[in-house]
CSV table of C-alpha atoms in Angstrom, one decimal:
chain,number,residue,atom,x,y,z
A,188,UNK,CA,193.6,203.6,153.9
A,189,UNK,CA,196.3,202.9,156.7
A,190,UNK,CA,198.9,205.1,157.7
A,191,UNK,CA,201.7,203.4,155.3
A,192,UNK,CA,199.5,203.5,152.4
A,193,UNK,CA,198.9,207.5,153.3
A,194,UNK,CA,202.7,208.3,153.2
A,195,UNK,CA,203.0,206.3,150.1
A,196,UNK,CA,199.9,208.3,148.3
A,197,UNK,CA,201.5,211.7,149.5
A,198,UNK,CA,205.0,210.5,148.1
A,199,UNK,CA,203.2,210.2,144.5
A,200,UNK,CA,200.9,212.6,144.6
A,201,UNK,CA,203.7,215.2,145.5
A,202,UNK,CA,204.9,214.1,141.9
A,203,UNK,CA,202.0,215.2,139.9
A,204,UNK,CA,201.7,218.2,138.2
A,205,UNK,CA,200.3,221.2,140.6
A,206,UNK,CA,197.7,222.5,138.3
A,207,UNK,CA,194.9,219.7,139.4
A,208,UNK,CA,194.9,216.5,141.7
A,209,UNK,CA,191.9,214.6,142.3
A,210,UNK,CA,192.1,211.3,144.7
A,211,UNK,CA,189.8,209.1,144.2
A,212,UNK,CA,189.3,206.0,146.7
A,213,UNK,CA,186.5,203.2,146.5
A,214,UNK,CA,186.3,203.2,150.4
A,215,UNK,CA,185.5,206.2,152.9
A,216,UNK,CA,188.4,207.9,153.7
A,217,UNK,CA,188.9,208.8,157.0
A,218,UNK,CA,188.3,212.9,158.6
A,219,UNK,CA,191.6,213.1,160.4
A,220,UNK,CA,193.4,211.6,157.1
A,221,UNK,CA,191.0,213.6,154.6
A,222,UNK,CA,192.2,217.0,156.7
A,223,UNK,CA,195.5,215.8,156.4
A,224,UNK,CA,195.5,215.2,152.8
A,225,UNK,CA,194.1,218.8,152.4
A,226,UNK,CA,197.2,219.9,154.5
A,227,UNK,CA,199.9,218.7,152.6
A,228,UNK,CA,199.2,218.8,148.9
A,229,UNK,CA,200.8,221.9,147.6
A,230,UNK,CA,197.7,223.9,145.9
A,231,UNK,CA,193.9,222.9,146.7
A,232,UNK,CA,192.7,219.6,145.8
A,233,UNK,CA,188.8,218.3,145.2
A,234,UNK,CA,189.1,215.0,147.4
A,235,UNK,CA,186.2,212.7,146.0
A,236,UNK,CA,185.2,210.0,148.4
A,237,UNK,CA,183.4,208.4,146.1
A,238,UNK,CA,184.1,206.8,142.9
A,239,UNK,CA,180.3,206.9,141.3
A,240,UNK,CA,181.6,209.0,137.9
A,241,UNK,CA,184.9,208.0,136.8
A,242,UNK,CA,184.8,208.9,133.2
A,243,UNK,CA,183.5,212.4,134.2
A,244,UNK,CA,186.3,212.8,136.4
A,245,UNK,CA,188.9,212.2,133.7
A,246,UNK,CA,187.1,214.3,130.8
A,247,UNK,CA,187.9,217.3,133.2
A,248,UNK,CA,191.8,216.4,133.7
A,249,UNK,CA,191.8,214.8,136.1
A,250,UNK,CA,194.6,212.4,137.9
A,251,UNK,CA,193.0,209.4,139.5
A,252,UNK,CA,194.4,207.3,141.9
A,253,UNK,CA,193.2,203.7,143.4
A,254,UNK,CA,195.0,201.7,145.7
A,255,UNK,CA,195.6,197.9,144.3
A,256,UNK,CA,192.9,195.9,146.4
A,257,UNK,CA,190.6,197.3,144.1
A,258,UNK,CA,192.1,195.8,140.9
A,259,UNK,CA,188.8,194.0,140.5
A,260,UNK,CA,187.3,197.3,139.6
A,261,UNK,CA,189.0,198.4,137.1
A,262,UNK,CA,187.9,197.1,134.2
A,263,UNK,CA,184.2,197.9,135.2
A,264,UNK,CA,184.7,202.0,136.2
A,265,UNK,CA,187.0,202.7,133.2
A,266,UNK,CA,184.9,201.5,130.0
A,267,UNK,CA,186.9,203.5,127.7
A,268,UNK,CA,190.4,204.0,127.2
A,269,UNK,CA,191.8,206.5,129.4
A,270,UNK,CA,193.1,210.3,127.8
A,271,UNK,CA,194.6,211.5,131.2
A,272,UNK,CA,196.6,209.9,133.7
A,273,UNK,CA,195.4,206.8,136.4
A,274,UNK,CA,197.9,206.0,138.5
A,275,UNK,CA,197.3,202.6,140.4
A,276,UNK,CA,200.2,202.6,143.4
A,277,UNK,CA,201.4,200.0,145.9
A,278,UNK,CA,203.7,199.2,148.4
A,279,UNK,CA,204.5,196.4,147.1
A,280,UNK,CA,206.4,195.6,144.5
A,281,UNK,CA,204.9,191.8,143.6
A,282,UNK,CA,201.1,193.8,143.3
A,283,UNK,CA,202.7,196.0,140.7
A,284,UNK,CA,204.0,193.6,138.7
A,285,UNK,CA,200.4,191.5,138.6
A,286,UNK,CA,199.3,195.2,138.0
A,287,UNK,CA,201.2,195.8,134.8
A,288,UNK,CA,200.3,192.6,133.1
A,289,UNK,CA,196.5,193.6,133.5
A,290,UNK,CA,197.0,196.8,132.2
A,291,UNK,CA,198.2,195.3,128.6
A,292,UNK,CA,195.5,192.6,128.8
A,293,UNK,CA,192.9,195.3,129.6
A,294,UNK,CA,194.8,197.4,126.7
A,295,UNK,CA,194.9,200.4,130.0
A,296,UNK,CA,196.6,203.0,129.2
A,297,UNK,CA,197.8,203.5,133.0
A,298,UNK,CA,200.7,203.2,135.1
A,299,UNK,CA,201.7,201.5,138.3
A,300,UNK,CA,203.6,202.7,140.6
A,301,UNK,CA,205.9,201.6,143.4
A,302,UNK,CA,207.1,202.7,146.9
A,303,UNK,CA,209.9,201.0,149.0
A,304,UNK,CA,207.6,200.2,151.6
A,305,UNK,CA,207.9,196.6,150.7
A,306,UNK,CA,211.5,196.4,151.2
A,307,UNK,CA,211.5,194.9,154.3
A,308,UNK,CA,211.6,191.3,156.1
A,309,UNK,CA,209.7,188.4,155.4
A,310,UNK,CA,209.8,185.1,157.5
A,311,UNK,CA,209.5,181.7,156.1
A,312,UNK,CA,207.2,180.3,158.8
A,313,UNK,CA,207.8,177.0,160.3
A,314,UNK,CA,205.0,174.6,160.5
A,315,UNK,CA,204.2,172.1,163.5
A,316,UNK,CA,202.7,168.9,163.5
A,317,UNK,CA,200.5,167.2,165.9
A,318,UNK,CA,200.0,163.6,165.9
A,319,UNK,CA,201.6,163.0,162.4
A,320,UNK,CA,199.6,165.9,160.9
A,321,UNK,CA,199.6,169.7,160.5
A,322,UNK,CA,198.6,171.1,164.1
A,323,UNK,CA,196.0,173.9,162.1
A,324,UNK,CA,195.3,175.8,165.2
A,325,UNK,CA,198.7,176.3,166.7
A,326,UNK,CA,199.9,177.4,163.2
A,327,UNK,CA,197.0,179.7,162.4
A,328,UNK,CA,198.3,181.4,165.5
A,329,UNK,CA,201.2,182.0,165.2
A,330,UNK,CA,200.8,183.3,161.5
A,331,UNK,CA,198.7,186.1,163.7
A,332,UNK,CA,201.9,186.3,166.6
A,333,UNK,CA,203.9,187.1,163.5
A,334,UNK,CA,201.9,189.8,161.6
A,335,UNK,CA,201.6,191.1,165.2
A,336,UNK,CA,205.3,191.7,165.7
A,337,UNK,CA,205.3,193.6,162.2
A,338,UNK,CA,206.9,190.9,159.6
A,339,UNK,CA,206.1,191.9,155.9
A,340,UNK,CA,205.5,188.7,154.3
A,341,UNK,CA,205.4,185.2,154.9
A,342,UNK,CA,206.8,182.1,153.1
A,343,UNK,CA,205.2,178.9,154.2
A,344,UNK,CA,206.5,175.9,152.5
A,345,UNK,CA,209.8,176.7,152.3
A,346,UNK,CA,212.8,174.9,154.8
A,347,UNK,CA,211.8,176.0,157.8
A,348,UNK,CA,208.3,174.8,156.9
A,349,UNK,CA,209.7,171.3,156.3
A,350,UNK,CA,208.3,171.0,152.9
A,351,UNK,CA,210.8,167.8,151.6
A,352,UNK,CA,208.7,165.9,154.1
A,353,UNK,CA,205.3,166.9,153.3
A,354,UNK,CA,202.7,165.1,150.6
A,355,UNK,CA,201.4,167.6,147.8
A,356,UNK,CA,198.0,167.5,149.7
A,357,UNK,CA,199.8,169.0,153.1
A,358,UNK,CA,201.8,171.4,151.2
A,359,UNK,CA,198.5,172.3,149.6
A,360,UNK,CA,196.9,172.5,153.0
A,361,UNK,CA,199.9,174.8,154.7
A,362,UNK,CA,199.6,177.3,151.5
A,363,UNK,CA,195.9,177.7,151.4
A,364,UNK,CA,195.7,178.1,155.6
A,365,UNK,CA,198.4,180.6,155.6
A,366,UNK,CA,196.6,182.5,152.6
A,367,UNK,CA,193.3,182.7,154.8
A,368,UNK,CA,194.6,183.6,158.1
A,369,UNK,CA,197.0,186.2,156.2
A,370,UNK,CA,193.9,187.6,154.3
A,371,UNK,CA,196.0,190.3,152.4
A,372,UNK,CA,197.1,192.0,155.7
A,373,UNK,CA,200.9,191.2,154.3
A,374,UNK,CA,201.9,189.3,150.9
A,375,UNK,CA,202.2,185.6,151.4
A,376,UNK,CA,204.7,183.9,148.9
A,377,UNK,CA,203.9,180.2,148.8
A,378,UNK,CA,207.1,177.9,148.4
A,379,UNK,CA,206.0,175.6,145.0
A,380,UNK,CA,209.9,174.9,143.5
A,381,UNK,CA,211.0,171.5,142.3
A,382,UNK,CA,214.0,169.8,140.7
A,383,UNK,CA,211.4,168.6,138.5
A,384,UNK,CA,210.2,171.8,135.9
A,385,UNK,CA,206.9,169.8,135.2
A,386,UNK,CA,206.3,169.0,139.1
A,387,UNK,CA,207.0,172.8,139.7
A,388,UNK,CA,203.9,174.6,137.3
A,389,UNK,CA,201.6,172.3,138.9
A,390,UNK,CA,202.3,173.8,141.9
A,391,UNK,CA,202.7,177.1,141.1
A,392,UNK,CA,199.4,176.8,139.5
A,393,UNK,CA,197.8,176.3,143.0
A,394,UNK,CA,199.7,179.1,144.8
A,395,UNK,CA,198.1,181.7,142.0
A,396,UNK,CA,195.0,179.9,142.2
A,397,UNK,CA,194.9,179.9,146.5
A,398,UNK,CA,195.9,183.6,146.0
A,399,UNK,CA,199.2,183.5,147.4
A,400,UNK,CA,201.0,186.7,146.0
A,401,UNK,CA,204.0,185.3,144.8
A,402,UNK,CA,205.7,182.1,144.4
A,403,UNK,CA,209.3,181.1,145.8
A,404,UNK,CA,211.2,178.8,143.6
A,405,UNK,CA,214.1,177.1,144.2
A,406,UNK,CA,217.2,176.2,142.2
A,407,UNK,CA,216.8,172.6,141.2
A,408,UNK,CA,218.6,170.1,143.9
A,409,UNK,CA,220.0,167.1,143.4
A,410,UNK,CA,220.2,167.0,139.6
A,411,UNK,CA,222.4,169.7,139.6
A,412,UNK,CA,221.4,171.6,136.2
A,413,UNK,CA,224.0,173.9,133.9
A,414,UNK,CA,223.5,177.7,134.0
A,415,UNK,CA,221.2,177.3,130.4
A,416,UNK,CA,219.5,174.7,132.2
A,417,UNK,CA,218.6,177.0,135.3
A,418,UNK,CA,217.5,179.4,132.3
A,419,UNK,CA,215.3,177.3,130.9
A,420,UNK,CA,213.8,175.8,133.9
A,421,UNK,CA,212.8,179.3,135.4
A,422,UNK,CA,211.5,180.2,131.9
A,423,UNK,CA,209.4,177.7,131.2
A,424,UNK,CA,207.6,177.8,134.7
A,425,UNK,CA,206.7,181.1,133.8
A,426,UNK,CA,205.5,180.9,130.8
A,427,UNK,CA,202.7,178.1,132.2
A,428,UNK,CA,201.6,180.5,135.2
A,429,UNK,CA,201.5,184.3,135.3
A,430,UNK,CA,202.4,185.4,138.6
A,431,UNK,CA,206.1,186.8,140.9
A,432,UNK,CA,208.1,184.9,141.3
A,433,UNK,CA,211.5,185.1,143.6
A,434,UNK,CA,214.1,182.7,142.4
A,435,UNK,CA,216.5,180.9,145.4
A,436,UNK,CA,219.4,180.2,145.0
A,437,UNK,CA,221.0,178.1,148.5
A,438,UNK,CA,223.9,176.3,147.0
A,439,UNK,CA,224.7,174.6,150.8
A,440,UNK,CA,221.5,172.4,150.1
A,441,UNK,CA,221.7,172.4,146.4
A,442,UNK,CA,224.6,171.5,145.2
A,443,UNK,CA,223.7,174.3,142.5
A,444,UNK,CA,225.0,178.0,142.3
A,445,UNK,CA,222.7,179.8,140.0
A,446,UNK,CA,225.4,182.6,139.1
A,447,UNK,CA,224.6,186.7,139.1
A,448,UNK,CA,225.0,186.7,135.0
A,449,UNK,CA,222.3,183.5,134.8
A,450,UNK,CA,220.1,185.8,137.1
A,451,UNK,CA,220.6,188.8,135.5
A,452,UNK,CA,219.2,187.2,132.3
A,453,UNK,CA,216.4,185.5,133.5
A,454,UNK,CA,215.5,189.1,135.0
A,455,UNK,CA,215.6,191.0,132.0
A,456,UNK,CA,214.0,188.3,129.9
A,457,UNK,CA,211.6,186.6,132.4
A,458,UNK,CA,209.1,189.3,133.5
A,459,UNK,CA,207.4,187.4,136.2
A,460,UNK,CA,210.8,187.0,137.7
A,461,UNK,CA,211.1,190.0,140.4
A,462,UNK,CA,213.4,189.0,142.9
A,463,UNK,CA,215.6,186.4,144.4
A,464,UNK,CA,216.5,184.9,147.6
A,465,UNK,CA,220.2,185.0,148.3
A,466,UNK,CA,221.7,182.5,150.8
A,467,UNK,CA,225.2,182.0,149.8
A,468,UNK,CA,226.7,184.9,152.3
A,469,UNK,CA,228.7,185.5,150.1
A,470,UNK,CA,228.9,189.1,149.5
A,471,UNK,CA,230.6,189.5,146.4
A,472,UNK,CA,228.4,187.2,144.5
A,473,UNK,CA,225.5,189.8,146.4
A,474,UNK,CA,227.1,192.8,144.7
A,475,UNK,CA,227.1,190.9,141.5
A,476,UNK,CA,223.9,190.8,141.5
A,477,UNK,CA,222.9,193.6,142.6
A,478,UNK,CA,225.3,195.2,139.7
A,479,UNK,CA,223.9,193.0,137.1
A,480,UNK,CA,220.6,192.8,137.4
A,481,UNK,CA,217.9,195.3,136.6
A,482,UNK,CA,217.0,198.4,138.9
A,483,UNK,CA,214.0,197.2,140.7
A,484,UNK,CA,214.8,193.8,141.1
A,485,UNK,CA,214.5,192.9,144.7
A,486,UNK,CA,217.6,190.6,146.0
A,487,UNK,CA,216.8,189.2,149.5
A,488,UNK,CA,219.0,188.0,152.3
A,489,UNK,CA,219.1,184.1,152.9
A,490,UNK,CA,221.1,183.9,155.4
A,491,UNK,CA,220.1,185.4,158.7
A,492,UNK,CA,224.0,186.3,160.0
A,493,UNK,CA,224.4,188.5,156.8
A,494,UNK,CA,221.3,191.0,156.4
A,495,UNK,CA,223.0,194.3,157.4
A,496,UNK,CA,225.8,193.7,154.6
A,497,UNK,CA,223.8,192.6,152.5
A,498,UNK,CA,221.0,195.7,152.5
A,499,UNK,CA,224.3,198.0,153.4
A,500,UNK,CA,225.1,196.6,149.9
A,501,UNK,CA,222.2,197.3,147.8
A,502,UNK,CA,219.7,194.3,149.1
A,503,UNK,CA,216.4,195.0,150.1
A,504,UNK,CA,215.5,192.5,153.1
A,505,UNK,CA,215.7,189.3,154.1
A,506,UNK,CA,213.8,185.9,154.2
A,507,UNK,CA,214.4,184.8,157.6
A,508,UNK,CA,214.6,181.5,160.1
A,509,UNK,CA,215.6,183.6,163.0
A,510,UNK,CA,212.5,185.7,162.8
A,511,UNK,CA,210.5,183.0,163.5
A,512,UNK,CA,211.4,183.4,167.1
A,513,UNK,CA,212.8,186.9,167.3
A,514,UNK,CA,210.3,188.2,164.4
A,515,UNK,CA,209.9,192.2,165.8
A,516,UNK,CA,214.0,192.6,166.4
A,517,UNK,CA,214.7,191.0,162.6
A,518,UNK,CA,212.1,193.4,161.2
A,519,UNK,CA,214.2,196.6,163.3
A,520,UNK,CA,216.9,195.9,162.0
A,521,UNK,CA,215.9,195.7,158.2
A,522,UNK,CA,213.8,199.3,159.0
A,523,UNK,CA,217.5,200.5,160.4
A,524,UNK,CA,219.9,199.6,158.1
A,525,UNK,CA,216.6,200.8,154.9
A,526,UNK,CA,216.5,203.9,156.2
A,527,UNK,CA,220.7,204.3,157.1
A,528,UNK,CA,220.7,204.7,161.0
A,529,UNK,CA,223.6,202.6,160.6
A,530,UNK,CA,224.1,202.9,164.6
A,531,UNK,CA,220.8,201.4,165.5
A,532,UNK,CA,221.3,198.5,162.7
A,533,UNK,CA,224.7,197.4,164.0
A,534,UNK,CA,222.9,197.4,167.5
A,535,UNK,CA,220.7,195.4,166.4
A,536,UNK,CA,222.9,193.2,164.3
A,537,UNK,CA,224.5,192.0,167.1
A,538,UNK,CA,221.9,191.5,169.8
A,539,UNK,CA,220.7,189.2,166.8
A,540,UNK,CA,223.6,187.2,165.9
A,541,UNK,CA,223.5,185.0,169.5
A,542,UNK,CA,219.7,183.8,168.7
A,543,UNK,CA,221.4,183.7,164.7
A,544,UNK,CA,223.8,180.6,165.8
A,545,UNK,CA,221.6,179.2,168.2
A,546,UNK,CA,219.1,179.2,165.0
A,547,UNK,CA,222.0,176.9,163.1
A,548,UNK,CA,223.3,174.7,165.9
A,549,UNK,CA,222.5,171.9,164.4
A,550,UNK,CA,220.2,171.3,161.2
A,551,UNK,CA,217.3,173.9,160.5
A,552,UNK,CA,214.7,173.4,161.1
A,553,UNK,CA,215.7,171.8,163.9
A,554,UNK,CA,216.7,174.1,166.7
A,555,UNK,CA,214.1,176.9,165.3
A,556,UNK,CA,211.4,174.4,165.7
A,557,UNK,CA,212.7,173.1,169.2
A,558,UNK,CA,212.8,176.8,170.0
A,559,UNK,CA,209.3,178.4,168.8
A,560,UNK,CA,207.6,175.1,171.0
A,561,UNK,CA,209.5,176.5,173.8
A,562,UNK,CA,208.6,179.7,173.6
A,563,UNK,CA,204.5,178.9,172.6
A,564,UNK,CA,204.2,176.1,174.9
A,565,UNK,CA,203.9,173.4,171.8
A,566,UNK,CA,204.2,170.1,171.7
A,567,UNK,CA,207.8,169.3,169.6
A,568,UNK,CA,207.2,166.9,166.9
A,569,UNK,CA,209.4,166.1,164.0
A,570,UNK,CA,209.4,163.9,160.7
A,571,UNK,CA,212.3,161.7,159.7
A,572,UNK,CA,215.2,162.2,158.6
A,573,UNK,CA,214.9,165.1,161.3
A,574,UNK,CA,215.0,164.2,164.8
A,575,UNK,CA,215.1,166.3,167.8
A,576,UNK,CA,218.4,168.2,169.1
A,577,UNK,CA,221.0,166.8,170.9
A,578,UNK,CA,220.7,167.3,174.7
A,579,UNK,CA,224.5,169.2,174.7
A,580,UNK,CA,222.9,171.3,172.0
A,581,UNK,CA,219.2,171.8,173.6
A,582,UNK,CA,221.1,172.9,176.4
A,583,UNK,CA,222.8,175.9,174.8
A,584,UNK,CA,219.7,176.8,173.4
A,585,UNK,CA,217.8,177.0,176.3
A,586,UNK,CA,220.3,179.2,177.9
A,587,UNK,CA,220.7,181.5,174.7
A,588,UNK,CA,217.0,182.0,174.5
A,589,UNK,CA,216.9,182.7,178.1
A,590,UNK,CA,219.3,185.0,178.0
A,591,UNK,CA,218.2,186.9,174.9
A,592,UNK,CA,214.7,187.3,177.3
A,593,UNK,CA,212.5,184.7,174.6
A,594,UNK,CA,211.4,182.6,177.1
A,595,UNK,CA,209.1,184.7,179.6
């Protein structure tokens, strides 16, 4: 049990009744964290390390809590429905919501619960080739560079990841590689959208099948759908696969605005549906949402020049290009402006926005890729139609990165 998921436990645990609190863990707890437990509950708690008797636990009253890696338990230590209360918690919201629809299948009568931990940033990881194909090694490491500089989730096979040139065996590949070095350390939310709805389960399919923890899904391009169409599209994906999904909405690319009343629907009809990606910087259309939909539903930044607005307005992080090169001061500023040091997030907001429009000089992924070879010592590759930047360009990116210190 990590330090985050400690704070989170004593968050919920200070919600229980006082009379009796049991915790109950599959794995050894450790000393200094057991002491601490002792420390801060408010009356004296029996802290059971471990879980051998369940039921016996719960005929005397008592409140037992598991963390969600160990949903594969469940079923096996409670074999009859449950009189008192289990409370299954998570920092993360997409766990919670695979959490609830096992309870109703296992007919549980338990709850799940959720801390804002989760509300942070997530990058969608760019991808490099080497000779024509995906360079494994270079992008296994730098999947680990990123967890290392604190990121919260990753996105691979989104825009940055050039998925519109990739065959459905390499975006296979890129999903499945990512899920295994990531090995649960932070959710992984595998790009699978399609202008095509019957192209798009397919591929959602394999994300939930790789054990990705969500799916990202894009507005259909191109074809340019109605609002009822959008509806129906989302819907119907859904209702094939069972697992979160964050809708994204980038009408620049598009040519399709999926509006805040079409999302609010689809959130308060479409279970599965917990969250969206927001990259119109617009903020009025952000408030929108935020005002329409649901409490809970998570609406993400886009657009890399607008996260502090956006949060300041009720968003809850951002899926980034810039983080791909500047991945530890992108997650500051998403802790800053979450927690309300306002100070520190405007700071940090504008150290960002040089590396911001150097991310944009031309088309991304173009200068982000250009820029993470730099910095990594990779060899740049691209796929047509993308080719690399134009030296007048390349040139202001070298200095930009050199001057915000990401070249040493």
């Amino acid at each position: 049990l990590d330090m985050g998921f400690f704070d989170d436990l004593m968050t919920i645990v200070r919600r229980l009744p006082a009379e009796r609190q049991t915790l109950m863990f599959s794995a050894t707890l450790p000393p200094k964290i057991r002491e601490m437990a002792k420390q801060i509950l408010r009356k004296p708690a029996e802290i059971n390390i471990a879980v051998s008797k369940p039921n016996e636990a719960i005929e005397q009253g008592a409140y037992v809590l598991y963390e969600t890696q160990k949903l594969g338990l469940i079923k096996e230590l409670f074999s009859k429905p449950l009189e008192s209360k289990t409370i299954i918690f998570s920092s993360s919201k997409l766990k919670v919501k695979e959490l609830a629809f096992a309870f109703k299948r296992m007919h549980l009568n338990a709850a799940a619960m959720h801390s804002d931990l989760d509300q942070a940033k997530r990058e969608e990881v760019m991808l490099d080739f080497k000779n024509g194909k995906i360079d494994e090694e270079a992008y296994r490491e730098f999947i680990e560079w990123q967890i290392e500089q604190g990121i919260d989730g990753l996105v691979p096979c989104g825009t940055t990841g050039e998925s519109a040139t990739m065959t459905h065996d390499e975006h296979e590949a890129a999903i499945r590689i990512c899920v295994e070095q990531v090995n649960k350390r932070v959710p992984v939310i595998a790009g699978a959208g399609s202008n095509n709805t019957r192209e798009a389960i397919p591929l959602t399919q394999f994300a939930k099948n790789v054990g990705a923890d969500a799916a990202l899904h894009i507005t259909p391009y191109y074809n340019k759908p109605t609002q009822e169409g959008l509806y129906q599209h989302f819907k119907t994906i859904c209702s094939e696969v069972s697992m979160p999904v964050i809708l994204y909405n980038v009408p620049g690319r598009t040519g399709c605005n999926m509006l805040p009343p079409t999302v609010a629907r689809i959130a308060r009809d479409v279970p599965d549906v917990v969250g969206i990606k927001e990259a119109t910087a617009d903020l009025i259309h952000v408030s929108d949402l935020v005002e329409q939909c649901p409490e809970g539903f998570q609406i993400l930044s886009g657009d890399d020049f607008t996260v502090l607005p956006h949060i300041a307005v009720g968003g809850c992080g951002v899926i980034s290009v810039t983080a791909n090169v500047a991945p530890k001061l992108m997650a500051d500023l998403c802790k800053a402006t979450l927690a309300g040091d306002m100070d520190e997030a405007r700071r940090l907001h504008f150290k960002l926005m040089p590396i911001n429009r150097a991310m944009f000089l031309e088309t991304n992924p173009i200068p982000v890729k250009t820029a993470v070879c730099m910095m990594r010592g990779l060899d740049l590759e691209f796929r047509l139609p993308m080719v690399p930047l134009m030296p007048d360009n390349l040139e202001k990116l070298t200095k930009i990165l050199n001057d915000c210190d990401l070249l040493h």
